[in-house]
GROMACS .gro file of C-alpha atoms in nm:
model
  449
    1MET     CA    1   0.000   0.013   0.021
    2SER     CA    2   0.124   0.355  -0.078
    3PHE     CA    3   0.162   0.662   0.153
    4VAL     CA    4  -0.105   0.823  -0.029
    5GLU     CA    5  -0.344   0.514   0.007
    6LYS     CA    6  -0.252   0.489   0.364
    7VAL     CA    7  -0.340   0.858   0.455
    8TYR     CA    8  -0.639   0.808   0.227
    9ARG     CA    9  -0.764   0.545   0.423
   10LYS     CA   10  -0.710   0.717   0.776
   11MET     CA   11  -0.907   1.040   0.636
   12PRO     CA   12  -1.295   1.104   0.722
   13VAL     CA   13  -1.550   1.047   0.441
   14PRO     CA   14  -1.571   1.412   0.364
   15LEU     CA   15  -1.161   1.444   0.327
   16GLN     CA   16  -1.154   1.160   0.113
   17SER     CA   17  -1.399   1.295  -0.125
   18VAL     CA   18  -1.164   1.584  -0.127
   19MET     CA   19  -0.874   1.354  -0.210
   20ILE     CA   20  -1.037   1.237  -0.537
   21THR     CA   21  -1.116   1.574  -0.622
   22VAL     CA   22  -0.783   1.673  -0.650
   23ARG     CA   23  -0.645   1.363  -0.809
   24GLY     CA   24  -0.957   1.406  -1.031
   25THR     CA   25  -0.807   1.770  -1.142
   26GLN     CA   26  -0.476   1.618  -1.235
   27LEU     CA   27  -0.616   1.356  -1.461
   28VAL     CA   28  -0.842   1.619  -1.610
   29ARG     CA   29  -0.482   1.799  -1.745
   30GLN     CA   30  -0.347   1.417  -1.824
   31ARG     CA   31  -0.655   1.347  -2.060
   32TYR     CA   32  -0.767   1.646  -2.182
   33GLY     CA   33  -0.506   1.788  -2.384
   34ARG     CA   34  -0.444   1.946  -2.746
   35ALA     CA   35  -0.415   1.598  -2.846
   36TYR     CA   36  -0.738   1.536  -2.708
   37ARG     CA   37  -0.920   1.805  -2.901
   38GLN     CA   38  -0.787   1.783  -3.231
   39HIS     CA   39  -0.852   1.392  -3.246
   40LYS     CA   40  -1.226   1.444  -3.112
   41ALA     CA   41  -1.267   1.739  -3.355
   42ALA     CA   42  -1.189   1.527  -3.646
   43LEU     CA   43  -1.376   1.236  -3.612
   44PRO     CA   44  -1.712   1.279  -3.744
   45ALA     CA   45  -1.538   1.381  -4.055
   46LEU     CA   46  -1.292   1.065  -4.037
   47LEU     CA   47  -1.599   0.836  -3.960
   48THR     CA   48  -1.808   0.919  -4.238
   49GLN     CA   49  -1.554   0.873  -4.497
   50PRO     CA   50  -1.615   0.596  -4.756
   51TYR     CA   51  -1.489   0.246  -4.600
   52GLU     CA   52  -1.207   0.256  -4.856
   53ARG     CA   53  -1.066   0.514  -4.747
   54LEU     CA   54  -1.089   0.450  -4.377
   55ARG     CA   55  -0.939   0.152  -4.497
   56ASP     CA   56  -0.625   0.390  -4.625
   57TYR     CA   57  -0.610   0.529  -4.280
   58GLN     CA   58  -0.611   0.203  -4.113
   59LEU     CA   59  -0.320   0.087  -4.337
   60ARG     CA   60  -0.119   0.419  -4.253
   61GLU     CA   61  -0.181   0.364  -3.901
   62LEU     CA   62  -0.075  -0.001  -3.864
   63ARG     CA   63   0.273   0.066  -4.090
   64GLU     CA   64   0.366   0.335  -3.847
   65LEU     CA   65   0.295   0.137  -3.515
   66ILE     CA   66   0.532  -0.164  -3.655
   67GLY     CA   67   0.790   0.095  -3.757
   68TYR     CA   68   0.745   0.236  -3.441
   69ALA     CA   69   0.753  -0.069  -3.248
   70LYS     CA   70   1.107  -0.254  -3.429
   71ALA     CA   71   1.282   0.117  -3.358
   72ARG     CA   72   1.173   0.149  -3.017
   73SER     CA   73   1.098  -0.160  -2.869
   74PRO     CA   74   1.395  -0.441  -2.750
   75TYR     CA   75   1.143  -0.704  -2.793
   76TYR     CA   76   0.978  -0.605  -3.157
   77ALA     CA   77   1.338  -0.513  -3.313
   78ARG     CA   78   1.387  -0.903  -3.218
   79THR     CA   79   1.076  -1.053  -3.313
   80LEU     CA   80   0.989  -0.836  -3.624
   81ARG     CA   81   1.351  -0.798  -3.766
   82ASP     CA   82   1.265  -0.960  -4.074
   83ILE     CA   83   0.941  -0.741  -4.161
   84ASP     CA   84   0.981  -0.413  -4.325
   85PRO     CA   85   0.660  -0.222  -4.238
   86ASP     CA   86   0.669  -0.089  -4.603
   87SER     CA   87   0.598  -0.484  -4.707
   88ILE     CA   88   0.274  -0.449  -4.504
   89ARG     CA   89   0.026  -0.371  -4.832
   90SER     CA   90  -0.332  -0.492  -4.620
   91VAL     CA   91  -0.410  -0.526  -4.274
   92GLU     CA   92  -0.436  -0.919  -4.400
   93ASP     CA   93  -0.064  -0.919  -4.406
   94LEU     CA   94  -0.064  -0.881  -4.048
   95GLU     CA   95  -0.076  -1.302  -4.062
   96ARG     CA   96   0.302  -1.316  -4.170
   97LEU     CA   97   0.370  -1.148  -3.792
   98PRO     CA   98   0.356  -1.346  -3.466
   99VAL     CA   99   0.058  -1.339  -3.241
  100LEU     CA  100   0.157  -1.204  -2.859
  101GLU     CA  101   0.003  -1.409  -2.581
  102LYS     CA  102  -0.107  -1.255  -2.274
  103GLU     CA  103   0.160  -1.483  -2.068
  104GLU     CA  104   0.432  -1.352  -2.329
  105LEU     CA  105   0.352  -0.999  -2.272
  106ARG     CA  106   0.335  -1.037  -1.926
  107ALA     CA  107   0.702  -1.213  -1.887
  108HIS     CA  108   0.860  -0.918  -2.131
  109CYS     CA  109   0.703  -0.649  -2.071
  110GLU     CA  110   1.038  -0.420  -2.020
  111GLU     CA  111   1.169  -0.549  -2.308
  112ILE     CA  112   0.835  -0.424  -2.484
  113TYR     CA  113   0.783  -0.078  -2.326
  114THR     CA  114   0.919   0.154  -2.552
  115VAL     CA  115   0.859   0.508  -2.222
  116PRO     CA  116   0.993   0.487  -1.899
  117GLY     CA  117   0.761   0.471  -1.624
  118ARG     CA  118   0.768   0.832  -1.516
  119GLU     CA  119   0.698   0.941  -1.839
  120ALA     CA  120   0.401   0.720  -1.916
  121ILE     CA  121   0.044   0.707  -1.787
  122GLU     CA  122  -0.010   0.362  -1.632
  123ALA     CA  123  -0.369   0.124  -1.665
  124HIS     CA  124  -0.319  -0.150  -1.442
  125THR     CA  125  -0.556  -0.474  -1.530
  126GLY     CA  126  -0.593  -0.798  -1.411
  127GLY     CA  127  -0.932  -0.882  -1.533
  128THR     CA  128  -1.067  -1.205  -1.391
  129THR     CA  129  -0.746  -1.398  -1.365
  130GLY     CA  130  -0.595  -1.202  -1.117
  131LYS     CA  131  -0.238  -1.222  -1.253
  132SER     CA  132  -0.163  -0.823  -1.281
  133LEU     CA  133  -0.044  -0.630  -1.574
  134ILE     CA  134   0.101  -0.271  -1.621
  135VAL     CA  135   0.027  -0.149  -1.962
  136ARG     CA  136   0.217   0.214  -1.999
  137TYR     CA  137   0.067   0.471  -2.258
  138THR     CA  138   0.222   0.785  -2.377
  139ARG     CA  139   0.022   1.105  -2.327
  140ARG     CA  140  -0.120   1.148  -2.705
  141ASP     CA  141  -0.218   0.833  -2.747
  142PHE     CA  142  -0.439   0.820  -2.401
  143GLN     CA  143  -0.586   1.133  -2.492
  144HIS     CA  144  -0.694   0.986  -2.825
  145ARG     CA  145  -0.864   0.735  -2.688
  146MET     CA  146  -1.004   0.935  -2.437
  147ALA     CA  147  -1.154   1.121  -2.737
  148GLU     CA  148  -1.261   0.819  -2.933
  149LEU     CA  149  -1.465   0.726  -2.585
  150ASP     CA  150  -1.613   1.071  -2.519
  151PHE     CA  151  -1.731   1.094  -2.904
  152PHE     CA  152  -1.902   0.755  -2.811
  153ARG     CA  153  -2.072   0.927  -2.513
  154GLU     CA  154  -2.163   1.247  -2.713
  155THR     CA  155  -2.327   1.052  -3.003
  156HIS     CA  156  -2.569   0.956  -2.699
  157GLY     CA  157  -2.650   1.286  -2.502
  158ALA     CA  158  -2.374   1.229  -2.258
  159ARG     CA  159  -2.128   1.569  -2.204
  160HIS     CA  160  -1.848   1.646  -1.941
  161GLY     CA  161  -2.022   1.825  -1.631
  162MET     CA  162  -2.345   1.622  -1.627
  163ARG     CA  163  -2.371   1.430  -1.276
  164ARG     CA  164  -2.226   1.097  -1.331
  165ALA     CA  165  -2.255   0.766  -1.136
  166SER     CA  166  -1.995   0.506  -1.198
  167PHE     CA  167  -1.951   0.160  -1.045
  168SER     CA  168  -1.583   0.048  -1.137
  169GLY     CA  169  -1.275  -0.163  -0.971
  170LYS     CA  170  -1.160   0.167  -0.765
  171HIS     CA  171  -1.133   0.099  -0.379
  172VAL     CA  172  -1.290   0.393  -0.303
  173VAL     CA  173  -1.443   0.261   0.039
  174GLN     CA  174  -1.180   0.117   0.265
  175GLU     CA  175  -1.353   0.100   0.591
  176GLU     CA  176  -1.391  -0.254   0.750
  177ASN     CA  177  -1.748  -0.152   0.820
  178PRO     CA  178  -1.884   0.129   0.585
  179ARG     CA  179  -2.217   0.285   0.570
  180VAL     CA  180  -2.110   0.527   0.317
  181PHE     CA  181  -2.037   0.328  -0.025
  182TRP     CA  182  -1.932   0.638  -0.246
  183ARG     CA  183  -1.688   0.938  -0.294
  184THR     CA  184  -1.757   1.227  -0.498
  185ASN     CA  185  -1.564   1.393  -0.734
  186ARG     CA  186  -1.640   1.736  -0.777
  187VAL     CA  187  -1.422   1.900  -1.043
  188LEU     CA  188  -1.569   1.621  -1.267
  189ASN     CA  189  -1.944   1.583  -1.117
  190GLN     CA  190  -1.844   1.221  -1.076
  191ARG     CA  191  -1.985   0.992  -0.786
  192PHE     CA  192  -1.791   0.663  -0.766
  193TYR     CA  193  -1.970   0.385  -0.604
  194SER     CA  194  -1.825   0.067  -0.458
  195THR     CA  195  -1.862  -0.254  -0.648
  196PHE     CA  196  -1.715  -0.427  -0.352
  197HIS     CA  197  -2.004  -0.385  -0.121
  198LEU     CA  198  -2.337  -0.486  -0.318
  199ALA     CA  199  -2.472  -0.706  -0.037
  200PRO     CA  200  -2.838  -0.741  -0.040
  201GLU     CA  201  -2.845  -0.577   0.270
  202ASN     CA  202  -2.654  -0.259   0.139
  203LEU     CA  203  -2.890  -0.199  -0.192
  204GLN     CA  204  -3.136   0.003  -0.040
  205ARG     CA  205  -2.890   0.268   0.078
  206TYR     CA  206  -2.731   0.272  -0.288
  207ILE     CA  207  -3.021   0.294  -0.455
  208ASP     CA  208  -3.109   0.596  -0.209
  209ASP     CA  209  -2.871   0.827  -0.271
  210LEU     CA  210  -2.860   0.754  -0.623
  211ASN     CA  211  -3.200   0.888  -0.632
  212ALA     CA  212  -3.052   1.182  -0.410
  213PHE     CA  213  -2.752   1.211  -0.650
  214GLN     CA  214  -2.992   1.245  -0.976
  215PRO     CA  215  -2.755   1.081  -1.216
  216GLN     CA  216  -2.759   1.203  -1.566
  217VAL     CA  217  -2.497   0.915  -1.680
  218ILE     CA  218  -2.442   0.589  -1.539
  219ASP     CA  219  -2.138   0.387  -1.629
  220GLY     CA  220  -1.938   0.116  -1.507
  221TYR     CA  221  -1.935  -0.311  -1.473
  222THR     CA  222  -2.242  -0.430  -1.614
  223SER     CA  223  -2.348  -0.675  -1.360
  224CYS     CA  224  -2.300  -0.409  -1.055
  225ILE     CA  225  -2.566  -0.223  -1.231
  226VAL     CA  226  -2.788  -0.452  -1.329
  227ASP     CA  227  -2.779  -0.599  -0.964
  228LEU     CA  228  -2.942  -0.268  -0.838
  229CYS     CA  229  -3.172  -0.241  -1.154
  230GLN     CA  230  -3.321  -0.580  -1.024
  231TYR     CA  231  -3.347  -0.510  -0.690
  232VAL     CA  232  -3.597  -0.224  -0.784
  233LEU     CA  233  -3.817  -0.383  -1.014
  234SER     CA  234  -3.793  -0.654  -0.765
  235SER     CA  235  -3.895  -0.442  -0.467
  236GLY     CA  236  -4.152  -0.269  -0.655
  237GLN     CA  237  -3.964   0.055  -0.631
  238ARG     CA  238  -3.920   0.328  -0.898
  239PHE     CA  239  -3.574   0.544  -0.972
  240ALA     CA  240  -3.653   0.930  -0.891
  241PHE     CA  241  -3.450   0.989  -1.172
  242ALA     CA  242  -3.412   0.938  -1.560
  243PRO     CA  243  -3.052   0.932  -1.688
  244VAL     CA  244  -2.945   1.081  -2.024
  245ALA     CA  245  -2.746   0.730  -2.105
  246ILE     CA  246  -2.634   0.419  -1.983
  247PHE     CA  247  -2.287   0.244  -2.098
  248PRO     CA  248  -2.243  -0.084  -1.902
  249THR     CA  249  -1.848  -0.203  -1.947
  250SER     CA  250  -1.618  -0.456  -1.897
  251GLU     CA  251  -1.888  -0.723  -1.857
  252THR     CA  252  -2.105  -0.908  -2.158
  253LEU     CA  253  -2.457  -0.725  -2.199
  254TYR     CA  254  -2.629  -1.016  -2.231
  255PRO     CA  255  -2.982  -0.951  -2.400
  256HIS     CA  256  -3.148  -1.016  -2.091
  257ARG     CA  257  -2.954  -0.777  -1.873
  258ARG     CA  258  -3.026  -0.481  -2.132
  259GLU     CA  259  -3.407  -0.543  -2.085
  260ILE     CA  260  -3.332  -0.534  -1.695
  261LEU     CA  261  -3.134  -0.194  -1.764
  262ARG     CA  262  -3.418  -0.065  -1.999
  263GLN     CA  263  -3.736  -0.149  -1.737
  264ALA     CA  264  -3.578   0.024  -1.489
  265LEU     CA  265  -3.443   0.318  -1.602
  266GLY     CA  266  -3.628   0.384  -1.920
  267VAL     CA  267  -3.331   0.451  -2.139
  268GLU     CA  268  -3.102   0.214  -2.391
  269PRO     CA  269  -2.787   0.103  -2.253
  270ARG     CA  270  -2.538   0.186  -2.513
  271ASP     CA  271  -2.265  -0.082  -2.517
  272GLN     CA  272  -1.876  -0.087  -2.567
  273TYR     CA  273  -1.531  -0.269  -2.586
  274ALA     CA  274  -1.215  -0.127  -2.479
  275SER     CA  275  -1.041  -0.342  -2.286
  276ALA     CA  276  -0.740  -0.191  -2.042
  277GLU     CA  277  -0.468  -0.314  -2.235
  278GLY     CA  278  -0.608  -0.074  -2.481
  279ALA     CA  279  -0.752  -0.318  -2.770
  280PRO     CA  280  -0.932  -0.127  -3.038
  281LEU     CA  281  -1.259   0.016  -2.999
  282ILE     CA  282  -1.605  -0.132  -3.052
  283THR     CA  283  -1.901   0.126  -2.962
  284GLU     CA  284  -2.256   0.082  -3.025
  285CYS     CA  285  -2.472   0.377  -3.277
  286SER     CA  286  -2.746   0.521  -3.273
  287ARG     CA  287  -2.908   0.258  -3.448
  288GLY     CA  288  -2.803  -0.007  -3.174
  289GLU     CA  289  -2.573  -0.153  -3.402
  290LEU     CA  290  -2.207  -0.200  -3.294
  291HIS     CA  291  -1.948  -0.093  -3.495
  292TYR     CA  292  -1.562  -0.214  -3.483
  293GLN     CA  293  -1.396   0.100  -3.530
  294ILE     CA  294  -1.105   0.064  -3.767
  295GLN     CA  295  -0.925   0.420  -3.676
  296THR     CA  296  -0.816   0.246  -3.334
  297GLY     CA  297  -0.668  -0.075  -3.444
  298VAL     CA  298  -0.727  -0.414  -3.636
  299ILE     CA  299  -0.928  -0.713  -3.463
  300GLU     CA  300  -0.880  -1.049  -3.655
  301ALA     CA  301  -1.115  -1.326  -3.531
  302ASP     CA  302  -0.982  -1.710  -3.549
  303ALA     CA  303  -1.172  -1.978  -3.679
  304GLU     CA  304  -1.346  -1.973  -3.292
  305GLY     CA  305  -1.419  -1.617  -3.301
  306GLU     CA  306  -1.132  -1.544  -3.072
  307ALA     CA  307  -0.989  -1.175  -3.117
  308LEU     CA  308  -0.628  -1.087  -3.199
  309VAL     CA  309  -0.615  -0.722  -3.183
  310THR     CA  310  -0.365  -0.410  -3.288
  311SER     CA  311  -0.434  -0.103  -3.123
  312PHE     CA  312  -0.301   0.211  -3.247
  313SER     CA  313  -0.304   0.388  -2.904
  314THR     CA  314  -0.074   0.158  -2.774
  315HIS     CA  315   0.262   0.323  -2.842
  316GLY     CA  316   0.433   0.327  -2.462
  317THR     CA  317   0.353  -0.098  -2.493
  318PRO     CA  318   0.307  -0.141  -2.842
  319LEU     CA  319   0.023  -0.478  -2.850
  320ILE     CA  320   0.064  -0.636  -3.232
  321ARG     CA  321  -0.175  -0.940  -3.302
  322TYR     CA  322  -0.239  -0.991  -2.910
  323ARG     CA  323  -0.464  -1.258  -2.812
  324VAL     CA  324  -0.666  -1.030  -2.588
  325GLY     CA  325  -0.854  -1.347  -2.479
  326ASP     CA  326  -1.212  -1.231  -2.580
  327ARG     CA  327  -1.455  -1.323  -2.877
  328VAL     CA  328  -1.534  -1.099  -3.132
  329LEU     CA  329  -1.822  -1.211  -3.415
  330PHE     CA  330  -1.840  -0.984  -3.739
  331LYS     CA  331  -2.132  -0.990  -3.944
  332GLU     CA  332  -2.203  -0.830  -4.314
  333GLY     CA  333  -2.387  -0.531  -4.423
  334ARG     CA  334  -2.331  -0.152  -4.326
  335CYS     CA  335  -2.523   0.092  -4.114
  336SER     CA  336  -2.758   0.360  -4.166
  337CYS     CA  337  -2.638   0.594  -3.919
  338GLY     CA  338  -2.382   0.745  -4.114
  339TRP     CA  339  -2.053   0.577  -3.976
  340ASN     CA  340  -1.907   0.360  -4.219
  341THR     CA  341  -1.704   0.106  -4.034
  342PRO     CA  342  -1.739  -0.252  -3.990
  343LEU     CA  343  -2.039  -0.454  -3.798
  344VAL     CA  344  -1.991  -0.675  -3.489
  345GLU     CA  345  -2.279  -0.946  -3.401
  346GLY     CA  346  -2.144  -0.902  -3.047
  347ILE     CA  347  -1.882  -0.952  -2.775
  348GLU     CA  348  -1.821  -1.215  -2.554
  349GLY     CA  349  -1.600  -1.208  -2.252
  350ARG     CA  350  -1.288  -1.398  -2.168
  351ASN     CA  351  -1.228  -1.721  -2.366
  352ILE     CA  352  -1.284  -1.957  -2.083
  353ASP     CA  353  -1.648  -1.819  -2.038
  354TYR     CA  354  -1.766  -2.111  -2.186
  355LEU     CA  355  -1.898  -2.443  -2.061
  356ILE     CA  356  -1.767  -2.777  -2.185
  357SER     CA  357  -2.017  -3.077  -2.287
  358PRO     CA  358  -1.867  -3.391  -2.334
  359THR     CA  359  -2.077  -3.463  -2.648
  360ARG     CA  360  -2.129  -3.093  -2.803
  361GLY     CA  361  -1.783  -2.947  -2.681
  362ARG     CA  362  -1.762  -2.599  -2.590
  363ILE     CA  363  -2.058  -2.364  -2.512
  364TYR     CA  364  -2.000  -2.045  -2.480
  365ALA     CA  365  -2.170  -1.781  -2.256
  366SER     CA  366  -2.400  -1.632  -2.520
  367ASN     CA  367  -2.563  -1.962  -2.577
  368ILE     CA  368  -2.587  -2.046  -2.227
  369VAL     CA  369  -2.752  -1.750  -2.073
  370SER     CA  370  -3.062  -1.818  -2.269
  371ALA     CA  371  -3.121  -2.120  -2.043
  372VAL     CA  372  -3.228  -1.844  -1.767
  373LYS     CA  373  -3.313  -1.531  -1.970
  374ASP     CA  374  -3.696  -1.606  -1.925
  375LEU     CA  375  -3.703  -1.701  -1.579
  376PRO     CA  376  -3.977  -1.487  -1.366
  377ASN     CA  377  -3.818  -1.210  -1.084
  378SER     CA  378  -3.785  -1.471  -0.843
  379VAL     CA  379  -3.427  -1.547  -0.969
  380ILE     CA  380  -3.212  -1.232  -0.887
  381GLN     CA  381  -2.888  -1.364  -0.992
  382THR     CA  382  -2.720  -1.646  -1.143
  383GLN     CA  383  -2.363  -1.820  -1.198
  384PHE     CA  384  -2.264  -2.139  -1.389
  385VAL     CA  385  -1.965  -2.321  -1.195
  386GLN     CA  386  -1.828  -2.639  -1.393
  387HIS     CA  387  -1.617  -2.865  -1.149
  388SER     CA  388  -1.624  -3.148  -1.396
  389PRO     CA  389  -1.653  -3.267  -1.755
  390THR     CA  390  -1.992  -3.392  -1.635
  391HIS     CA  391  -2.097  -3.198  -1.389
  392VAL     CA  392  -2.230  -2.828  -1.359
  393GLN     CA  393  -2.359  -2.635  -1.076
  394VAL     CA  394  -2.582  -2.327  -1.111
  395ASN     CA  395  -2.573  -2.082  -0.803
  396VAL     CA  396  -2.889  -1.878  -0.771
  397VAL     CA  397  -2.977  -1.606  -0.561
  398VAL     CA  398  -3.352  -1.604  -0.525
  399ASP     CA  399  -3.660  -1.467  -0.365
  400PRO     CA  400  -3.747  -1.702  -0.110
  401GLY     CA  401  -4.079  -1.653  -0.132
  402ARG     CA  402  -4.125  -1.691  -0.485
  403PHE     CA  403  -3.864  -1.958  -0.572
  404GLY     CA  404  -3.922  -2.373  -0.561
  405GLU     CA  405  -3.883  -2.694  -0.706
  406GLY     CA  406  -4.072  -2.607  -1.023
  407GLN     CA  407  -3.830  -2.315  -1.094
  408LYS     CA  408  -3.541  -2.537  -1.022
  409ALA     CA  409  -3.661  -2.791  -1.266
  410ILE     CA  410  -3.699  -2.536  -1.533
  411ILE     CA  411  -3.310  -2.454  -1.486
  412VAL     CA  412  -3.218  -2.808  -1.515
  413ALA     CA  413  -3.388  -2.902  -1.836
  414GLU     CA  414  -3.282  -2.589  -2.001
  415VAL     CA  415  -2.941  -2.627  -1.920
  416LYS     CA  416  -2.941  -3.031  -2.059
  417ARG     CA  417  -3.087  -2.860  -2.355
  418ARG     CA  418  -2.799  -2.688  -2.443
  419LEU     CA  419  -2.514  -2.898  -2.315
  420GLY     CA  420  -2.657  -3.231  -2.360
  421ALA     CA  421  -2.899  -3.483  -2.112
  422GLU     CA  422  -2.630  -3.686  -1.990
  423MET     CA  423  -2.485  -3.339  -1.826
  424GLY     CA  424  -2.563  -3.373  -1.429
  425VAL     CA  425  -2.732  -3.052  -1.328
  426GLU     CA  426  -2.730  -2.945  -0.993
  427VAL     CA  427  -2.903  -2.599  -0.866
  428VAL     CA  428  -2.753  -2.447  -0.556
  429THR     CA  429  -2.929  -2.124  -0.379
  430VAL     CA  430  -2.678  -1.899  -0.231
  431PRO     CA  431  -2.724  -1.575  -0.027
  432VAL     CA  432  -2.481  -1.374  -0.295
  433ILE     CA  433  -2.244  -1.476  -0.557
  434GLU     CA  434  -1.914  -1.336  -0.485
  435ARG     CA  435  -1.721  -1.086  -0.681
  436ALA     CA  436  -1.389  -1.123  -0.831
  437ALA     CA  437  -1.110  -0.921  -0.667
  438SER     CA  438  -1.129  -0.659  -0.947
  439GLY     CA  439  -1.503  -0.609  -0.841
  440LYS     CA  440  -1.640  -0.805  -1.150
  441GLN     CA  441  -1.840  -1.094  -1.121
  442ARG     CA  442  -1.852  -1.421  -1.306
  443PHE     CA  443  -2.119  -1.558  -1.516
  444ILE     CA  444  -1.910  -1.844  -1.566
  445VAL     CA  445  -1.675  -2.019  -1.383
  446ASN     CA  446  -1.513  -2.269  -1.531
  447GLU     CA  447  -1.259  -2.510  -1.376
  448LEU     CA  448  -1.121  -2.739  -1.626
  449VAL     CA  449  -0.965  -2.485  -1.825
   0.00000   0.00000   0.00000
């Protein structure tokens, strides 16, 4: 624990919010400089260019990144020594380059970095594996990334200065037995809600404060926002505010989760994909289509749909054909929204987010989720855990007055339909589904991989 964290922990709640506000002021200077303003101003014209010109832009950025990585990174100077950036005639030529695996990145970070830590903006990521990784960004890259994200938000009505409720993995609440589960960054008008204290007995406190704060924008971990919305719906309450926009992040926005957010908050949630490592962006447009923003990088998909990413905003830690561990499913066609970027059918979480059937192989989360999507409100949360090749445990948090053997039988039957009749299925009612160290909640826990 750093000295600043030790001081923060000892301060009363109002002074903790002051410290967060001071830190927010520093972040404003980091994120919103000239590079941010110039890139954001250029995006409307860039995205509406003909697709062929967008592809030309993408190819130029790709060559530049490869040349930069070879010149500045000892790792890429070695692994790409036989690659001439000018020989890359199309993004398909990336297949000539080696794949960068997660463990390779973690093991060789110091060789891959192109900027010293004191000059970089650092992002810490551990995902649901618990293995930490520090990614270094140049200031210019980070501002470009913020410009892309803010442009996406603005297309859905969210602007700087609006009251914003955020649910992320930040440890803003560090008391043993807190009664206040949020802290406020006043310079950004942003309230951070702890994602580590969303126990059933605390949910009403969160709801009451959200109603008092009246956020215009809500963003953060999908499962956290869904849990609060599910609680409001099942308890017969209504939120006392109407947000302009909702941006669930970091976890898959399954159709049943989208419907819960829509019902409780009265606005369409807008999906986005932007990993902490710095993968190219995928964002949802006003027509509800997911767009692969090729001006931010290259996403290749293997036969299983697993993504290899090359990101143009990672000059500090170049990512070239990095196996990010997610699945991206593309689809044909163009959108009428005005963005001429390719379309995406769906984004799924880490590549271990699947169950294994002895007769049907891998069954991914997008198919598993449909097993519980039509259950009544008596089921509050669900998690699938596979300990053996022939047995799956389904953990459910339920309303005990409305959940019984009939609902259990439905879950068992639906899971067997997807995994096969020979699969053993056990439904276990639990008081709470624990969150990972990151604050996220695993929908599937596959202990076989």
